[in-house]
Short mmCIF file of C-alpha atoms and ligand atoms in Angstrom, two decimals:
data_model
loop_
_atom_site.label_atom_id
_atom_site.label_comp_id
_atom_site.label_asym_id
_atom_site.label_seq_id
_atom_site.Cartn_x
_atom_site.Cartn_y
_atom_site.Cartn_z
CA UNK H 654 0.00 0.00 0.00
CA UNK H 655 1.20 3.51 -0.80
CA UNK H 656 1.55 5.69 2.28
CA UNK H 657 2.13 9.40 2.26
CA UNK H 658 3.59 10.14 5.65
CA UNK H 659 5.91 13.11 6.17
CA UNK H 660 8.12 13.31 9.25
CA UNK H 661 10.29 16.19 10.42
CA UNK H 662 12.89 15.05 12.96
CA UNK H 663 14.83 17.86 14.64
CA UNK H 664 14.81 19.84 11.40
CA UNK H 665 16.51 23.23 11.39
CA UNK H 666 17.32 25.51 8.48
CA UNK H 667 19.84 28.32 8.49
CA UNK H 668 19.82 30.50 5.35
CA UNK H 669 23.22 31.40 3.82
CA UNK H 670 22.97 34.90 5.33
CA UNK H 671 22.77 33.32 8.79
CA UNK H 672 19.03 33.79 9.31
CA UNK H 673 17.47 30.80 11.03
CA UNK H 674 14.33 29.97 9.04
CA UNK H 675 13.37 26.79 10.93
CA UNK H 676 14.24 25.81 14.50
CA UNK H 677 14.18 22.19 15.58
CA UNK H 678 10.94 21.16 13.90
CA UNK H 679 9.38 17.85 14.94
CA UNK H 680 6.19 16.90 13.14
CA UNK H 681 4.49 13.84 11.76
CA UNK H 682 1.98 14.54 8.99
CA UNK H 683 -0.26 11.54 8.36
CA UNK H 684 -1.41 9.83 5.18
CA UNK H 685 -4.16 11.88 3.52
CA UNK H 686 -4.20 14.65 6.12
CA UNK H 687 -5.16 18.20 5.05
CA UNK H 688 -2.95 20.47 7.13
CA UNK H 689 -3.03 24.26 7.22
CA UNK H 690 0.09 26.12 8.31
CA UNK H 691 -0.45 29.55 9.85
CA UNK H 692 1.73 32.25 11.35
CA UNK H 693 2.68 35.88 10.96
CA UNK H 694 4.60 37.07 7.92
CA UNK H 695 8.17 35.83 8.25
CA UNK H 696 7.25 33.00 10.65
CA UNK H 697 8.66 30.36 8.30
CA UNK H 698 5.54 28.96 6.61
CA UNK H 699 7.00 28.99 3.09
CA UNK H 700 10.32 27.69 4.37
CA UNK H 701 8.58 24.76 6.07
CA UNK H 702 6.57 23.63 3.08
CA UNK H 703 9.35 24.30 0.54
CA UNK H 704 11.59 21.96 2.52
CA UNK H 705 9.28 19.10 1.57
CA UNK H 706 10.10 19.34 -2.15
CA UNK H 707 13.63 20.61 -1.49
CA UNK H 708 13.08 24.07 -3.00
CA UNK H 709 14.99 24.90 0.16
CA UNK H 710 17.19 22.45 2.03
CA UNK H 711 17.24 22.18 5.81
CA UNK H 712 20.72 22.28 7.27
CA UNK H 713 20.08 19.90 10.18
CA UNK H 714 17.90 16.93 11.06
CA UNK H 715 15.96 14.44 8.97
CA UNK H 716 12.95 14.94 6.75
CA UNK H 717 11.33 11.63 5.92
CA UNK H 718 8.73 10.83 3.29
CA UNK H 719 7.60 7.24 3.62
CA UNK H 720 10.60 6.60 5.86
CA UNK H 721 13.16 7.89 3.35
CA UNK H 722 15.29 10.87 4.29
CA UNK H 723 14.84 13.32 1.40
CA UNK H 724 17.60 15.62 2.68
CA UNK H 725 20.25 13.35 1.21
CA UNK H 726 18.64 13.34 -2.25
CA UNK H 727 20.60 14.50 -5.28
CA UNK H 728 19.75 14.89 -8.99
CA UNK H 729 17.87 11.71 -9.94
CA UNK H 730 16.16 11.30 -6.59
CA UNK H 731 15.36 15.02 -6.45
CA UNK H 732 13.61 14.79 -9.80
CA UNK H 733 11.57 11.84 -8.55
CA UNK H 734 10.78 13.73 -5.33
CA UNK H 735 9.44 16.68 -7.32
CA UNK H 736 7.19 14.37 -9.29
CA UNK H 737 5.87 12.88 -6.05
CA UNK H 738 5.42 16.21 -4.29
CA UNK H 739 3.26 18.62 -6.30
CA UNK H 740 3.20 22.35 -5.74
CA UNK H 741 0.55 25.03 -6.10
CA UNK H 742 1.66 28.68 -6.09
CA UNK H 743 -0.04 31.96 -5.28
CA UNK H 744 0.52 33.24 -8.82
CA UNK H 745 -0.51 29.90 -10.48
CA UNK H 746 2.76 29.49 -12.46
CA UNK H 747 1.03 28.68 -15.73
CA UNK H 748 2.61 29.12 -19.13
CA UNK H 749 0.40 32.04 -20.17
CA UNK H 750 0.58 31.58 -23.93
CA UNK H 751 -0.17 27.86 -23.90
CA UNK H 752 -3.59 26.28 -23.80
CA UNK H 753 -5.12 25.16 -20.53
CA UNK H 754 -4.83 21.51 -21.62
CA UNK H 755 -1.13 21.93 -22.44
CA UNK H 756 -0.55 23.43 -19.03
CA UNK H 757 -2.30 20.52 -17.36
CA UNK H 758 -0.31 18.05 -19.48
CA UNK H 759 2.85 19.66 -18.09
CA UNK H 760 1.95 17.69 -14.96
CA UNK H 761 3.07 14.57 -16.87
CA UNK H 762 6.59 15.93 -17.53
CA UNK H 763 8.17 13.92 -14.75
CA UNK H 764 6.54 10.76 -16.09
CA UNK H 765 6.76 11.19 -19.87
CA UNK H 766 10.24 12.67 -20.27
CA UNK H 767 11.09 16.08 -21.63
CA UNK H 768 11.76 15.22 -25.27
CA UNK H 769 8.57 13.24 -25.78
CA UNK H 770 6.52 15.97 -24.14
CA UNK H 771 8.21 18.77 -26.12
CA UNK H 772 7.20 16.89 -29.23
CA UNK H 773 3.68 16.62 -27.88
CA UNK H 774 3.89 12.84 -27.72
CA UNK H 775 1.68 12.23 -24.76
CA UNK H 776 -0.01 8.89 -24.34
CA UNK H 777 -3.75 9.00 -24.98
CA UNK H 778 -4.50 7.98 -21.40
CA UNK H 779 -2.54 11.00 -20.14
CA UNK H 780 -4.70 13.31 -22.24
CA UNK H 781 -7.78 11.62 -20.89
CA UNK H 782 -6.51 12.01 -17.35
CA UNK H 783 -5.82 15.71 -17.94
CA UNK H 784 -9.31 16.27 -19.34
CA UNK H 785 -10.79 14.30 -16.45
CA UNK H 786 -8.95 16.47 -13.94
CA UNK H 787 -10.12 19.66 -15.64
CA UNK H 788 -13.62 18.26 -15.35
CA UNK H 789 -13.12 17.59 -11.63
CA UNK H 790 -12.46 21.29 -11.04
CA UNK H 791 -15.27 22.37 -13.35
CA UNK H 792 -13.35 23.93 -16.26
CA UNK H 793 -13.24 21.19 -18.89
CA UNK H 794 -14.81 23.55 -21.44
CA UNK H 795 -11.74 25.81 -21.14
CA UNK H 796 -9.31 23.10 -22.27
CA UNK H 797 -8.38 24.75 -25.59
CA UNK H 798 -8.38 28.35 -24.34
CA UNK H 799 -5.09 30.17 -23.74
CA UNK H 800 -4.26 30.12 -20.03
CA UNK H 801 -4.00 33.90 -19.79
CA UNK H 802 -7.59 34.29 -20.99
CA UNK H 803 -8.89 32.78 -17.75
CA UNK H 804 -9.88 34.52 -14.51
CA UNK H 805 -7.62 34.13 -11.49
CA UNK H 806 -9.88 31.53 -9.91
CA UNK H 807 -9.97 29.53 -13.15
CA UNK H 808 -6.18 29.74 -13.50
CA UNK H 809 -5.74 28.39 -10.00
CA UNK H 810 -8.10 25.53 -10.91
CA UNK H 811 -5.89 24.79 -13.92
CA UNK H 812 -2.95 24.57 -11.57
CA UNK H 813 -4.93 22.18 -9.33
CA UNK H 814 -5.76 20.04 -12.39
CA UNK H 815 -2.07 20.10 -13.36
CA UNK H 816 -0.95 18.96 -9.94
CA UNK H 817 -3.53 16.12 -9.95
CA UNK H 818 -2.32 15.04 -13.39
CA UNK H 819 1.15 14.77 -11.92
CA UNK H 820 -0.32 12.00 -9.67
CA UNK H 821 1.68 13.09 -6.63
CA UNK H 822 1.63 11.64 -3.13
CA UNK H 823 1.75 15.06 -1.54
CA UNK H 824 0.45 18.52 -2.47
CA UNK H 825 2.06 21.70 -1.16
CA UNK H 826 0.18 24.97 -1.62
CA UNK H 827 1.83 28.26 -0.69
CA UNK H 828 -0.89 30.90 -0.17
CA UNK H 829 -2.97 29.47 -3.04
CA UNK H 830 -5.83 31.96 -2.67
CA UNK H 831 -3.93 35.10 -1.68
CA UNK H 832 -4.54 36.76 -5.08
CA UNK H 833 -8.26 35.95 -5.24
CA UNK H 834 -11.38 37.70 -3.97
CA UNK H 835 -13.19 36.15 -0.97
CA UNK H 836 -15.94 34.17 -2.78
CA UNK H 837 -13.45 32.82 -5.32
CA UNK H 838 -10.99 31.97 -2.53
CA UNK H 839 -13.62 29.81 -0.87
CA UNK H 840 -14.52 28.06 -4.13
CA UNK H 841 -10.87 27.26 -4.86
CA UNK H 842 -10.21 26.03 -1.30
CA UNK H 843 -13.30 23.80 -1.50
CA UNK H 844 -12.08 22.32 -4.78
CA UNK H 845 -8.59 21.80 -3.42
CA UNK H 846 -9.84 20.09 -0.27
CA UNK H 847 -12.32 17.90 -2.16
CA UNK H 848 -9.85 16.59 -4.75
CA UNK H 849 -7.17 16.12 -2.11
CA UNK H 850 -9.57 13.95 -0.09
CA UNK H 851 -10.82 12.08 -3.17
CA UNK H 852 -7.27 11.07 -4.11
CA UNK H 853 -6.11 10.66 -0.49
CA UNK H 854 -3.27 13.12 -0.99
CA UNK H 855 -1.40 14.44 2.02
CA UNK H 856 -1.75 18.22 1.67
CA UNK H 857 -0.05 21.17 3.34
CA UNK H 858 -1.44 24.63 2.69
CA UNK H 859 -0.15 27.98 3.97
CA UNK H 860 -2.96 30.42 4.60
CA UNK H 861 -3.06 33.93 5.94
CA UNK H 862 -6.68 34.16 7.06
CA UNK H 863 -7.66 32.36 10.23
CA UNK H 864 -11.31 31.85 9.30
CA UNK H 865 -10.20 30.03 6.13
CA UNK H 866 -7.74 27.92 8.09
CA UNK H 867 -10.51 26.94 10.50
CA UNK H 868 -12.95 26.13 7.74
CA UNK H 869 -10.76 23.85 5.63
CA UNK H 870 -8.07 22.28 7.84
CA UNK H 871 -8.11 18.86 9.47
CA UNK H 872 -5.21 20.07 11.54
CA UNK H 873 -3.46 23.38 12.18
CA UNK H 874 0.25 23.92 12.60
CA UNK H 875 1.18 27.33 13.98
CA UNK H 876 4.63 28.78 13.44
CA UNK H 877 6.37 31.70 15.08
CA UNK H 878 9.99 32.70 14.45
CA UNK H 879 10.68 29.37 12.75
CA UNK H 880 9.29 27.29 15.61
CA UNK H 881 6.15 25.18 15.93
CA UNK H 882 4.11 26.93 18.62
CA UNK H 883 0.87 25.02 18.02
CA UNK H 884 -0.01 21.67 16.48
CA UNK H 885 -3.44 20.18 16.87
CA UNK H 886 -6.65 18.94 15.27
CA UNK H 887 -9.15 21.53 14.14
CA UNK H 888 -11.59 20.81 16.96
CA UNK H 889 -8.97 22.02 19.44
CA UNK H 890 -8.52 25.34 17.66
CA UNK H 891 -10.17 28.53 18.86
CA UNK H 892 -9.59 32.25 18.44
CA UNK H 893 -7.33 32.03 21.50
CA UNK H 894 -5.14 29.51 19.65
CA UNK H 895 -4.53 32.05 16.89
CA UNK H 896 -3.79 34.78 19.42
CA UNK H 897 -1.13 32.51 20.87
CA UNK H 898 0.32 31.74 17.44
CA UNK H 899 0.32 35.39 16.37
CA UNK H 900 1.38 36.69 19.78
CA UNK H 901 -1.29 39.38 19.65
CA UNK H 902 -5.10 39.81 19.61
CA UNK H 903 -6.95 38.83 16.41
CA UNK H 904 -7.87 41.76 14.16
CA UNK H 905 -10.42 42.13 11.41
CA UNK H 906 -7.59 41.95 8.85
CA UNK H 907 -6.91 38.39 9.97
CA UNK H 908 -10.30 37.32 8.63
CA UNK H 909 -11.23 36.85 4.98
CA UNK H 910 -14.98 36.52 5.46
CA UNK H 911 -17.25 36.10 2.48
CA UNK H 912 -18.19 32.42 2.44
CA UNK H 913 -21.55 32.61 0.74
CA UNK H 914 -22.37 28.93 0.55
N1 ATP E 1257 16.58 33.03 0.88
C1 ATP E 1257 16.54 33.58 2.10
N2 ATP E 1257 17.66 34.08 2.68
C2 ATP E 1257 17.61 34.62 3.91
N3 ATP E 1257 16.52 34.70 4.68
C3 ATP E 1257 15.37 34.22 4.15
C4 ATP E 1257 15.33 33.65 2.85
N4 ATP E 1257 14.05 33.26 2.60
C5 ATP E 1257 13.35 33.59 3.71
N5 ATP E 1257 14.13 34.17 4.64
C6 ATP E 1257 13.73 34.63 5.96
O1 ATP E 1257 13.28 33.51 6.72
C7 ATP E 1257 12.11 33.86 7.49
C8 ATP E 1257 10.96 32.98 7.10
O2 ATP E 1257 10.59 33.26 5.78
P1 ATP E 1257 9.34 32.60 5.07
O3 ATP E 1257 9.30 33.11 3.68
O4 ATP E 1257 9.38 31.13 5.28
O5 ATP E 1257 8.13 33.21 5.94
P2 ATP E 1257 6.57 33.09 5.72
O6 ATP E 1257 5.97 32.65 7.01
O7 ATP E 1257 6.28 32.29 4.52
O8 ATP E 1257 6.16 34.63 5.48
P3 ATP E 1257 5.04 35.28 4.53
O9 ATP E 1257 3.74 35.13 5.27
O10 ATP E 1257 5.45 36.72 4.43
O11 ATP E 1257 5.06 34.56 3.23
C9 ATP E 1257 11.86 35.34 7.23
O12 ATP E 1257 12.47 36.09 8.27
C10 ATP E 1257 12.57 35.60 5.91
O13 ATP E 1257 13.00 36.94 5.82
MG1 MG E 1258 5.43 32.71 2.66
#
């Protein structure tokens, strides 16, 4: 059976300029869990999730995915890691001039090989999977439209379809709805959570707004100054929890609001 367990064991990260981004992190993220990471700007949220696909590399400790320490990975293993750990970005990272379907097919790059995919030689079942994943996020009819013709919410759905087409074990999402208006943010978070659960993908999402975190997370991890200051299931989380994580009272700016459904 495939498991998708991520373990941080005494993980620290010191950036080349000497700034300590992560301090002695110990966490076990379980198979299929939907985790939201919260904390003030600069707390280390991006650093934590980027460690999991080695966009940044911790300088101490062990980071295990399915019991393998990914911190020792080089070239070939790193490429495999980045196929197994999919990423969703705030600014979608689509190739603007390419069609939606082409962008989604880019999810197959790690499987198909660069030359074959540059030549457009994708297996038929990959095309079907890509179309199926566009359908799952409700934008199948946009398949042949140029990516930059879509709204922000639609573009983020393309990036969700792309990451699903990659067939990863893990999804990382760094502020995936920070560029979207409140109703669209909720729609995209609902889609992300639903597909992640349907495919049993272990998912870590960084979010700024505490009401969103509370609505979508199974579990909340709170960071401050590179340290885990809270880790618990959503039913143990209250406004007081966020005040402890943020080190100050909750303000209106900390809430997105606007869930109309
Ligand atoms: N490449 C780098 N070199 C040096 N310091 C860095 C680097 N990247 C991040 N930092 C610092 O590490 C700390 C954590 O940064 P990180 O980007 O993980 O925070 P964050 O919680 O994601 O913040 P935000 O909410 O603003 O995105 C910050 O103090 C930041 O300035
Ligand atoms: Mg960040």
